[in-house]
Coordinates of C-alpha atoms and ligand atoms in Angstrom, one line a residue:
M1 CA 14.8 19.7 -17.4
H2 CA 13.3 18.2 -21.0
Y3 CA 12.8 14.5 -21.8
Q4 CA 11.4 13.1 -24.8
F5 CA 10.3 9.9 -24.8
S6 CA 10.2 7.3 -27.8
V7 CA 8.9 3.1 -28.9
K8 CA 11.1 1.9 -31.8
S9 CA 10.6 -1.5 -31.6
P10 CA 8.2 -2.5 -28.4
Q11 CA 8.5 -5.8 -28.4
Q12 CA 12.1 -5.2 -27.3
Q13 CA 10.7 -3.8 -24.2
F14 CA 12.7 -0.3 -24.4
I15 CA 11.9 3.3 -24.4
Q16 CA 14.1 5.4 -25.5
I17 CA 14.2 8.0 -23.4
K18 CA 16.3 11.5 -25.1
A19 CA 17.5 13.9 -21.4
T20 CA 17.9 17.5 -22.2
F21 CA 20.2 19.3 -19.1
K22 CA 22.0 22.7 -19.7
A23 CA 25.3 22.7 -18.5
K24 CA 27.3 24.8 -15.6
E25 CA 30.2 24.1 -14.6
D26 CA 33.0 22.1 -16.1
V27 CA 31.4 19.3 -14.7
T28 CA 28.6 17.7 -14.2
I29 CA 26.2 15.6 -12.2
L30 CA 23.0 13.3 -12.7
E31 CA 21.4 10.2 -11.1
F32 CA 18.3 8.4 -11.0
P33 CA 16.1 8.0 -8.0
T34 CA 16.8 5.0 -6.6
W35 CA 13.1 4.5 -4.4
R36 CA 10.0 5.8 -5.1
P37 CA 7.4 7.5 -2.6
G38 CA 4.2 4.6 -1.6
R39 CA 7.1 1.8 -1.9
Y40 CA 9.7 2.9 1.0
Q41 CA 12.6 0.0 0.0
T42 CA 15.3 0.9 -2.3
A43 CA 15.0 -0.4 -5.9
D44 CA 17.6 1.0 -8.1
F45 CA 15.7 1.3 -11.2
A46 CA 19.4 2.5 -12.7
K47 CA 19.5 -1.5 -13.4
K48 CA 17.4 -0.7 -16.3
V49 CA 19.3 1.6 -17.4
K50 CA 21.0 0.3 -21.0
H51 CA 23.4 2.6 -23.6
F52 CA 24.1 4.8 -21.8
Q53 CA 25.5 7.8 -23.8
V54 CA 26.1 11.7 -23.4
F55 CA 26.3 13.8 -27.1
E56 CA 26.6 17.9 -27.1
K57 CA 24.0 19.2 -28.4
D58 CA 24.8 19.5 -31.8
G59 CA 26.6 16.2 -32.1
K60 CA 29.3 15.7 -30.0
R61 CA 30.6 12.7 -27.5
L62 CA 31.1 14.0 -24.2
D63 CA 32.7 11.8 -21.5
F64 CA 31.1 10.5 -18.1
I65 CA 31.7 8.4 -15.7
K66 CA 30.1 6.6 -13.0
I67 CA 30.8 7.4 -9.8
S68 CA 27.9 5.6 -7.6
K69 CA 25.4 3.0 -8.4
S70 CA 22.8 5.8 -9.4
T71 CA 25.0 7.9 -9.8
W72 CA 27.1 9.4 -13.0
E73 CA 29.4 12.2 -13.8
I74 CA 29.6 14.3 -17.1
D75 CA 33.0 16.0 -18.9
T76 CA 31.0 19.0 -19.7
N77 CA 33.9 22.0 -19.5
G78 CA 32.9 24.4 -21.8
V79 CA 29.5 22.9 -22.7
K80 CA 25.8 24.8 -22.4
D81 CA 23.7 22.6 -23.1
F82 CA 24.1 18.3 -23.1
V83 CA 21.7 15.6 -23.7
V84 CA 21.7 12.1 -22.9
D85 CA 21.0 9.4 -24.2
Y86 CA 19.7 5.4 -22.2
H87 CA 17.2 2.9 -22.8
F88 CA 14.9 1.8 -20.2
Y89 CA 14.5 -1.7 -19.6
A90 CA 10.1 -1.0 -19.5
N91 CA 9.2 -5.1 -19.1
E92 CA 7.7 -4.8 -15.4
L93 CA 3.1 -4.2 -14.9
N94 CA 1.9 -2.7 -11.3
A95 CA 0.6 0.0 -10.6
G96 CA 4.8 2.1 -9.7
S97 CA 6.5 1.2 -13.0
T98 CA 7.1 1.6 -15.8
F99 CA 6.0 -1.1 -19.0
L100 CA 6.2 -0.8 -22.4
D101 CA 4.7 -3.6 -25.3
A102 CA 2.1 -3.1 -28.5
S103 CA -0.5 -1.4 -27.2
Q104 CA 1.0 0.9 -24.9
L105 CA 3.6 3.0 -23.0
Y106 CA 2.7 3.3 -19.4
V107 CA 5.3 5.2 -17.2
N108 CA 6.3 5.7 -13.3
P109 CA 8.7 8.9 -14.7
V110 CA 10.2 8.6 -11.1
N111 CA 11.5 5.3 -12.9
C112 CA 13.1 6.8 -15.6
C113 CA 14.2 9.9 -15.2
I114 CA 17.0 10.9 -14.4
F115 CA 17.9 14.3 -12.9
N116 CA 20.6 17.0 -12.3
P117 CA 20.0 17.5 -9.1
D118 CA 20.6 21.0 -8.7
Q119 CA 18.3 22.1 -11.3
I120 CA 14.7 20.5 -9.9
E121 CA 12.8 23.3 -9.2
G122 CA 13.8 24.8 -12.9
E123 CA 10.5 24.0 -14.4
V124 CA 10.4 20.0 -16.8
T125 CA 9.5 19.7 -20.4
V126 CA 7.7 15.8 -22.0
E127 CA 8.0 14.6 -25.2
L128 CA 6.0 12.0 -26.5
D129 CA 6.8 10.0 -30.0
I130 CA 4.0 7.9 -29.7
P131 CA 1.9 6.3 -32.3
S132 CA -1.1 8.4 -33.4
E133 CA -4.0 6.5 -32.0
W134 CA -2.6 6.1 -29.1
D135 CA -4.8 8.6 -26.0
V136 CA -2.8 10.1 -23.3
A137 CA -4.4 9.8 -19.5
N138 CA -2.8 12.6 -17.7
S139 CA -2.9 14.3 -14.6
L140 CA -0.4 17.2 -16.1
E141 CA -3.1 18.8 -19.1
T142 CA -1.5 17.4 -22.3
K143 CA -1.5 18.5 -25.8
N144 CA 0.0 17.6 -29.1
N145 CA 2.1 14.5 -27.1
K146 CA 3.6 17.6 -24.6
F147 CA 3.5 18.6 -20.9
T148 CA 5.1 20.1 -18.9
A149 CA 5.8 20.1 -15.5
Q150 CA 6.0 22.3 -12.9
N151 CA 9.4 21.0 -11.5
Y152 CA 11.3 17.7 -11.5
D153 CA 9.0 16.7 -8.2
E154 CA 5.3 16.9 -9.5
L155 CA 7.1 14.7 -12.4
V156 CA 7.7 11.7 -11.0
D157 CA 4.0 11.8 -9.0
S158 CA 2.8 12.5 -12.4
P159 CA 2.2 8.4 -14.1
F160 CA 0.7 8.5 -17.3
I161 CA -0.4 6.3 -19.6
C162 CA -0.3 5.9 -23.4
S163 CA -2.7 3.9 -25.2
S164 CA -5.1 3.2 -27.7
Q165 CA -7.4 1.2 -25.3
L166 CA -8.1 4.2 -23.0
Q167 CA -11.9 4.1 -21.4
H168 CA -12.4 7.6 -19.3
A169 CA -15.8 9.0 -17.4
F170 CA -15.4 11.3 -14.4
Y171 CA -18.2 12.8 -12.0
E172 CA -17.7 15.2 -9.7
V173 CA -17.9 16.4 -5.6
K174 CA -17.5 20.2 -4.2
G175 CA -16.1 21.5 -6.7
T176 CA -13.5 19.2 -7.9
K177 CA -13.4 16.2 -10.9
F178 CA -13.0 13.4 -10.7
N179 CA -11.3 11.7 -13.6
L180 CA -11.5 7.2 -13.9
W181 CA -10.1 6.2 -16.7
F182 CA -9.3 1.8 -17.2
N183 CA -6.6 0.3 -19.4
G184 CA -6.9 -3.3 -20.7
I185 CA -9.1 -5.4 -21.2
I186 CA -13.0 -4.5 -18.8
K187 CA -16.1 -3.5 -19.4
P188 CA -16.8 -1.0 -16.9
D189 CA -19.8 -1.0 -15.0
W190 CA -19.7 3.4 -15.2
D191 CA -23.9 3.8 -13.2
M192 CA -22.8 1.9 -10.4
L193 CA -19.1 2.9 -10.2
I194 CA -19.2 6.4 -10.3
S195 CA -22.7 6.8 -8.0
D196 CA -20.5 3.9 -5.4
F197 CA -17.4 7.0 -6.1
V198 CA -19.5 9.9 -5.7
K199 CA -20.0 8.8 -2.2
F200 CA -16.8 7.1 -0.4
T201 CA -15.7 10.9 -1.8
D202 CA -17.5 13.0 -0.5
K203 CA -17.0 11.6 2.7
Q204 CA -14.2 12.2 2.4
I205 CA -14.3 15.6 1.7
E206 CA -16.4 15.7 4.5
K207 CA -14.4 14.5 7.0
F208 CA -11.7 16.8 5.4
L209 CA -13.8 20.3 4.6
E210 CA -11.8 20.5 1.5
F211 CA -10.2 18.2 -1.5
P212 CA -6.6 19.2 -1.6
T213 CA -5.8 19.7 -5.9
K214 CA -8.7 20.8 -8.9
E215 CA -8.8 17.4 -10.5
Y216 CA -8.0 14.0 -9.4
H217 CA -7.3 11.2 -11.5
F218 CA -7.9 7.7 -10.7
F219 CA -5.9 5.1 -14.0
F220 CA -7.2 1.9 -13.7
Q221 CA -5.2 -0.6 -15.3
I222 CA -6.4 -3.6 -15.7
L223 CA -4.6 -7.2 -16.0
P224 CA -5.7 -10.2 -17.5
Y225 CA -3.7 -11.8 -14.7
K226 CA -4.4 -11.5 -11.0
A227 CA -2.7 -8.9 -9.4
Y228 CA -4.2 -6.1 -6.3
H229 CA -1.8 -3.6 -5.8
G230 CA -2.8 0.8 -5.6
V231 CA -0.3 3.4 -5.3
E232 CA -0.7 7.0 -4.0
H233 CA 0.3 11.0 -6.2
K234 CA -1.2 13.7 -5.2
N235 CA -3.7 14.3 -7.8
C236 CA -3.7 10.9 -8.5
T237 CA -3.6 7.2 -8.0
V238 CA -2.1 3.8 -10.6
I239 CA -4.6 1.6 -9.2
T240 CA -3.5 -2.3 -11.0
L241 CA -6.2 -4.9 -10.2
G242 CA -7.2 -8.7 -12.5
P243 CA -8.4 -10.6 -13.7
S244 CA -10.5 -8.9 -16.0
Y245 CA -13.7 -10.6 -16.5
A246 CA -14.1 -10.6 -11.9
V247 CA -13.2 -6.8 -11.6
F248 CA -17.2 -5.9 -11.6
S249 CA -18.2 -8.1 -9.6
E250 CA -15.6 -10.9 -7.2
L251 CA -13.1 -7.8 -6.7
Y252 CA -15.2 -4.8 -6.8
K253 CA -15.3 -4.6 -3.6
E254 CA -10.9 -5.0 -3.1
L255 CA -11.4 -2.2 -6.3
L256 CA -13.4 0.1 -4.2
G257 CA -10.8 -0.6 -0.7
V258 CA -8.4 0.8 -2.7
S259 CA -9.3 3.8 -3.9
S260 CA -11.1 4.5 -1.3
H261 CA -7.2 3.8 0.7
E262 CA -5.7 5.5 -2.3
L263 CA -7.7 8.9 -2.4
Y264 CA -7.7 8.9 1.5
H265 CA -3.4 9.5 0.6
T266 CA -4.2 12.5 -1.1
W267 CA -4.1 13.7 2.7
N268 CA -2.5 11.3 4.2
V269 CA 1.3 11.0 2.7
K270 CA 0.5 13.4 -0.1
S271 CA -0.2 16.2 1.9
I272 CA 0.4 15.1 6.0
R273 CA 3.4 13.5 5.4
P274 CA 6.6 12.0 7.8
I275 CA 8.9 14.9 8.5
E276 CA 11.6 12.6 7.5
M277 CA 10.2 12.9 3.5
M278 CA 9.6 16.7 3.4
P279 CA 11.1 16.7 0.7
Y280 CA 11.3 13.6 -0.3
D281 CA 15.1 12.2 -1.6
F282 CA 15.2 10.4 -4.1
T283 CA 19.4 9.0 -3.7
Q284 CA 19.4 6.7 -0.4
E285 CA 16.8 5.9 2.1
N286 CA 14.1 8.1 4.2
F287 CA 14.4 6.1 7.0
S288 CA 11.4 6.9 9.3
E289 CA 9.5 5.9 12.4
L290 CA 5.9 7.4 11.2
G291 CA 4.4 4.7 8.5
Y292 CA 1.8 3.8 10.9
I293 CA -0.2 7.3 10.2
A294 CA 0.9 7.1 7.0
E295 CA -0.3 3.3 6.0
G296 CA -1.7 2.6 8.6
I297 CA -4.0 5.1 9.6
T298 CA -5.2 4.8 5.5
T299 CA -6.2 1.3 5.4
Y300 CA -8.7 2.3 9.1
M301 CA -9.6 5.0 7.5
G302 CA -9.6 3.6 3.4
D303 CA -12.1 1.1 4.5
L304 CA -14.0 3.3 7.8
M305 CA -15.0 6.0 4.7
L306 CA -16.7 3.0 2.8
Y307 CA -18.8 1.9 5.4
K308 CA -19.0 5.9 7.0
A309 CA -20.5 6.6 3.1
G310 CA -22.9 3.8 3.5
V311 CA -21.7 2.4 0.6
F312 CA -19.6 -0.9 2.5
N313 CA -22.8 -2.4 4.7
L314 CA -21.2 -3.0 8.1
D315 CA -20.8 -7.1 7.5
Q316 CA -18.3 -5.6 4.0
Y317 CA -16.5 -3.4 7.2
L318 CA -16.2 -6.3 9.8
N319 CA -14.7 -8.2 7.3
E320 CA -11.8 -6.0 6.6
M321 CA -11.4 -6.1 10.1
N322 CA -11.5 -9.7 10.5
S323 CA -8.5 -9.5 7.7
Q324 CA -6.6 -7.1 10.1
L325 CA -7.1 -8.9 13.0
Q326 CA -6.2 -12.6 11.6
R327 CA -3.0 -10.5 9.9
H328 CA -2.2 -10.0 13.9
F329 CA -2.4 -12.6 15.4
D330 CA -1.5 -15.6 13.0
N331 CA 2.1 -13.4 12.6
F332 CA 4.2 -13.9 15.6
G333 CA 6.2 -10.9 15.6
R334 CA 4.2 -9.1 16.9
F335 CA 6.0 -9.9 19.3
N336 CA 10.1 -9.3 18.4
Y337 CA 9.4 -5.8 16.5
S338 CA 7.3 -2.6 17.6
V339 CA 5.0 -0.8 14.6
A340 CA 7.6 2.0 15.0
E341 CA 10.2 -0.2 14.4
S342 CA 9.2 -2.4 11.7
S343 CA 8.3 1.6 9.6
W344 CA 11.5 2.4 10.0
D345 CA 12.6 -1.2 8.4
T346 CA 10.6 -1.0 5.8
W347 CA 13.6 0.4 3.4
L348 CA 15.4 -3.3 4.6
D349 CA 12.2 -5.9 4.0
G350 CA 9.5 -4.6 4.6
Y351 CA 8.1 -5.3 1.9
E352 CA 8.6 -9.5 1.8
L353 CA 8.1 -12.0 4.1
G354 CA 11.4 -12.6 6.4
A355 CA 12.6 -14.2 9.1
P356 CA 9.8 -16.3 10.9
G357 CA 9.5 -14.0 13.5
R358 CA 11.1 -10.9 13.1
K359 CA 8.2 -8.1 12.2
V360 CA 5.2 -6.8 11.2
S361 CA 3.0 -4.7 9.2
I362 CA 2.6 -1.2 9.5
Y363 CA -0.4 -1.9 7.4
T364 CA -1.7 -4.3 9.1
E365 CA -0.7 -2.5 13.3
G366 CA -1.3 0.8 11.9
C367 CA -5.0 -0.3 10.8
L368 CA -5.1 -1.7 14.0
I369 CA -4.4 1.0 16.4
A370 CA -5.0 3.4 14.5
F371 CA -9.4 1.4 14.9
I372 CA -8.0 2.2 19.3
M373 CA -6.9 5.8 18.9
D374 CA -10.3 6.4 17.0
V375 CA -12.2 5.1 20.6
L376 CA -9.6 6.5 23.0
I377 CA -10.9 9.2 21.7
L378 CA -14.3 9.0 21.0
K379 CA -14.4 7.6 24.9
A380 CA -11.6 11.0 26.5
T381 CA -14.7 13.9 24.4
K382 CA -17.8 12.2 25.0
N383 CA -18.9 10.1 21.4
K384 CA -18.2 14.5 20.3
K385 CA -14.6 13.3 18.9
G386 CA -13.0 10.9 16.5
L387 CA -9.6 10.5 14.7
D388 CA -11.6 11.7 11.7
D389 CA -11.3 15.4 13.1
V390 CA -7.3 14.4 14.5
M391 CA -6.9 13.8 10.5
R392 CA -8.5 17.1 9.7
S393 CA -6.9 19.5 11.9
L394 CA -2.4 18.0 10.3
Y395 CA -4.0 18.4 6.8
F396 CA -4.4 22.3 8.3
N397 CA -1.7 22.7 10.3
F398 CA 1.1 20.7 8.4
G399 CA -0.4 18.8 5.5
K400 CA -1.8 22.5 3.8
R401 CA 1.2 23.9 4.5
G402 CA 3.7 22.5 3.2
V403 CA 5.6 21.6 6.7
G404 CA 5.7 17.9 7.9
V405 CA 4.0 16.1 10.8
S406 CA 6.4 14.0 13.2
E407 CA 4.8 12.0 16.4
S408 CA 5.0 15.1 18.8
D409 CA 2.5 17.0 16.2
Y410 CA 0.2 13.8 16.3
K411 CA 0.8 13.3 19.5
D412 CA 0.0 17.2 20.3
A413 CA -2.9 17.0 17.9
I414 CA -4.2 14.3 19.9
K415 CA -4.4 16.6 22.4
N416 CA -5.5 19.6 21.5
V417 CA -9.1 17.1 20.0
A418 CA -8.6 15.0 23.2
G419 CA -7.4 16.8 25.3
D420 CA -5.2 13.5 26.1
S421 CA -2.2 12.4 24.4
F422 CA -1.9 8.9 25.3
D423 CA 2.2 7.9 25.6
W424 CA 0.6 5.6 27.4
F425 CA -0.6 4.4 24.3
F426 CA 2.3 5.4 22.2
E427 CA 5.4 3.7 25.0
E428 CA 3.9 0.9 24.8
Y429 CA 2.0 -0.5 22.2
I430 CA 3.9 2.2 19.0
H431 CA 7.3 2.2 20.0
G432 CA 6.6 -1.2 22.1
T433 CA 5.9 -5.0 21.8
K434 CA 3.5 -5.1 24.4
A435 CA 0.4 -7.7 23.9
Y436 CA -3.1 -5.4 22.7
A437 CA -5.7 -8.3 22.7
A438 CA -7.4 -7.3 25.6
L439 CA -7.1 -3.2 24.8
L440 CA -8.5 -4.4 21.2
V441 CA -11.7 -6.1 23.4
D442 CA -12.0 -3.5 25.1
C443 CA -12.5 -1.1 22.4
F444 CA -14.7 -3.7 20.4
E445 CA -17.0 -3.8 23.6
T446 CA -16.6 0.7 23.6
I447 CA -18.5 0.6 20.7
G448 CA -21.0 -2.3 20.7
L449 CA -18.8 -5.6 19.4
E450 CA -17.4 -8.7 19.7
M451 CA -14.8 -10.1 18.9
N452 CA -14.5 -14.4 18.8
H453 CA -12.1 -16.8 18.3
E454 CA -12.2 -20.9 17.2
P455 CA -9.1 -22.8 16.2
V456 CA -9.3 -22.9 12.2
K457 CA -11.0 -25.8 10.3
D458 CA -8.1 -27.0 9.3
P459 CA -7.0 -29.4 11.7
V460 CA -2.5 -29.2 11.5
A461 CA -3.0 -25.7 11.1
A462 CA -5.4 -25.9 14.5
W463 CA -4.3 -28.9 16.5
L464 CA -0.5 -29.5 15.6
G465 CA 0.4 -25.7 14.8
A466 CA 1.2 -26.0 11.7
K467 CA 0.4 -24.6 8.0
V468 CA 1.1 -26.8 5.0
I469 CA 0.4 -26.1 1.0
Q470 CA -0.8 -29.1 -0.5
D471 CA -0.9 -30.0 -4.0
N472 CA 1.4 -32.6 -5.5
K473 CA 3.5 -31.5 -2.2
T474 CA 2.2 -31.0 1.5
K475 CA 4.3 -28.4 2.4
V476 CA 5.6 -27.1 6.0
V477 CA 4.5 -23.1 5.4
A478 CA 4.7 -21.3 8.9
I479 CA 5.0 -23.1 12.8
Y480 CA 3.3 -22.0 15.2
P481 CA 6.1 -21.1 18.2
G482 CA 6.0 -23.4 21.1
S483 CA 2.7 -25.6 19.4
A484 CA 2.5 -29.6 18.8
Y485 CA 5.4 -29.3 15.1
D486 CA 7.2 -26.7 16.3
L487 CA 8.3 -28.6 19.5
A488 CA 8.3 -32.3 18.4
G489 CA 11.0 -30.4 15.8
G490 CA 9.3 -30.1 12.1
M491 CA 10.8 -27.2 10.8
L492 CA 10.1 -25.1 7.8
N493 CA 9.8 -26.6 4.5
D494 CA 9.1 -29.7 5.5
E495 CA 7.4 -32.5 2.8
I496 CA 5.0 -34.1 4.9
L497 CA 5.8 -37.7 3.2
A498 CA 3.1 -40.4 5.7
I499 CA 1.3 -39.8 9.0
N500 CA 1.0 -42.8 11.4
G501 CA 3.1 -44.7 8.6
V502 CA 0.8 -43.9 6.2
K503 CA 1.5 -42.4 2.8
V504 CA -0.4 -39.0 2.6
N505 CA -2.2 -38.1 -1.0
A506 CA -2.5 -34.5 -0.2
D507 CA -4.8 -35.3 1.9
L508 CA -3.1 -34.4 5.6
H509 CA -6.4 -32.5 6.3
R510 CA -8.0 -35.7 6.5
W511 CA -6.1 -38.1 7.8
V512 CA -5.3 -35.7 10.9
D513 CA -9.5 -34.7 11.8
Y514 CA -8.9 -39.3 11.8
F515 CA -5.6 -39.3 13.7
L516 CA -6.6 -36.8 16.4
E517 CA -6.4 -38.3 19.3
D518 CA -3.1 -40.9 18.7
I519 CA -1.5 -38.2 15.9
K520 CA 2.9 -40.5 16.6
A521 CA 4.5 -39.9 14.1
F522 CA 5.3 -38.3 11.0
T523 CA 7.5 -39.3 8.7
V524 CA 9.0 -35.3 6.3
E525 CA 11.8 -35.5 3.6
R526 CA 14.3 -32.0 5.0
N527 CA 16.7 -31.6 2.4
G528 CA 16.5 -34.5 0.8
Q529 CA 16.7 -36.6 4.2
V530 CA 13.6 -38.6 5.0
L531 CA 13.2 -38.6 9.0
T532 CA 10.5 -39.7 11.1
F533 CA 9.5 -38.0 15.2
T534 CA 6.8 -37.6 17.5
I535 CA 4.3 -35.5 18.1
P536 CA 3.7 -35.2 22.1
V537 CA 0.4 -34.6 23.0
T538 CA -0.5 -30.8 23.2
N539 CA -4.2 -31.1 24.1
R540 CA -4.5 -27.0 23.4
P541 CA -5.6 -25.6 19.9
F542 CA -3.6 -23.2 18.3
Y543 CA -4.0 -21.3 15.4
Q544 CA -7.1 -19.6 15.8
R545 CA -9.9 -17.3 13.4
Y546 CA -10.8 -14.3 14.9
W547 CA -13.9 -13.0 13.8
L548 CA -16.3 -10.0 15.1
T549 CA -19.5 -9.6 16.0
T550 CA -22.3 -7.0 17.2
V551 CA -22.9 -7.1 20.9
E552 CA -26.6 -9.0 21.0
K553 CA -28.4 -6.4 23.3
P554 CA -25.9 -3.3 23.2
D555 CA -26.4 -1.0 26.0
K556 CA -27.5 2.9 26.1
N557 CA -23.8 3.6 26.5
Q558 CA -22.8 1.5 24.2
V559 CA -25.1 2.3 21.0
N560 CA -24.6 6.1 22.1
A561 CA -20.6 5.1 21.3
F562 CA -21.6 3.0 18.2
D563 CA -23.2 6.4 16.7
G564 CA -20.5 8.1 17.7
W565 CA -17.1 5.9 16.2
R566 CA -18.8 5.8 12.5
N567 CA -19.5 9.6 12.5
T568 CA -18.1 11.8 14.5
E569 CA -18.4 14.8 15.0
L570 CA -18.8 16.6 11.5
G571 CA -21.2 13.4 10.4
G572 CA -24.3 14.5 11.6
R573 CA -28.0 11.4 11.1
G574 CA -26.6 8.7 13.5
T575 CA -27.3 5.6 12.4
K576 CA -28.9 3.1 14.1
E577 CA -28.0 -0.4 12.1
L578 CA -26.4 -1.4 15.8
H579 CA -29.8 -1.9 16.8
V580 CA -31.1 -4.5 14.3
Ligands
ZN601 ZN1 -1.3 3.3 1.4

């Protein structure tokens, strides 16, 4: 297969693509990918295709029909080679999209490269018809605006950026070259960046013993507005972050967090991959219950590696854990749907708020469950081993050999490391919806951490159980089940107009505070009607804030467990951080 990308009239944001195929039968089927790895949800990229035409090499038009939303059937009777000519609408700029304007051509080939399912194993060549002043940032070696991928899989796992704004530096760790590319408005603080990246890269390689590829690229698309998104690939990652001015200040910890997360994916998901996605099938959903491994363990390890590498201090690390705890306790979906079920359903509503209390996040629950598993292994091995050891064995026994991982493989790996596969834990907490707050508290305590909670500062959420956003209007955006606001008959999207007959002016918090002991009536506008209802007396807090601290006087067991948790066997040096 061969693809040519051209960028005439970039202001219209259509990329002109010519894809050349060989015909072997009277009829040739061509497909468009319906999703992209990293986002396990149907995207139907074919909706961005227009001006679809097919020609023989000599320019003669060929007939075709569409036989499904992303599939074409081409009449190739008596034809050897043919060219599909189409325009792809490149108007979206995130870490997994394709974008064109006068300043850049940014391509995730999985969005826009039509393919012949019978020819995906063959070599793919690409030619870029772009302005001469544009450079190309690509993990596939590009010369004279041309590059080659071994097969279609490698092509669609290799995003690239063509732009005149690219800034580049690199560092090396244990024989692998790591490239850092920035595109957009940004003044990189190279010294700080490279110093921190070397540390967490080194720590991750130390845990896995080797890096899966010879060279790696971080592609940062820096945007002038708020953005935070990363997508993993085998040899690279694309990360969008913004606004520009905050990237090396307030947002720097996000830059580190997402970069460490994406780098960890090089092992976990690009190499250690759920068996259902081996190989990826771009034409339909690839259902899997293992999102708690692919995204959960990566979320846990991404931040933990920053701490283990000394890039984050303990406070910074605990802050990240606090956010996960908060998301866990604020989501009542944990009583309805297990993390395994939620993983299956990412294809349905995994990337949207969806029906309240229906599902959980594979990132948040997966991260907390990975932490518990880490501590369970630690306890079972006298602080010698942890989840690092399990992941390393999955890498060498499965990922590196190109074999997909099932849940029973994961459990076997745990059993090999810890002597126990913790069946009860999988049954009750990964496939079940049993509350695990007590187990979390226990695991934190094991390593000398304490989980604290108190009613949130916002009195409306704390004492009435309604979360509101206030700008021009005061809107209810979440309700705690069984809370005063719920029992009163309050509904999501209520616009709160008055409390005890007093009109609120973006100051509901103050009025609730003021009336706290004798709140009687709320007046709301709901679907065009104004109504007043009575708030029952409940005298208990609803939404709470959760945060971790170190215990005041850790005992010897806690200090040893903490050191083990931070280091595990291959980690080397001990730390005395818990002592101070
Ligand atoms: Zn991820």
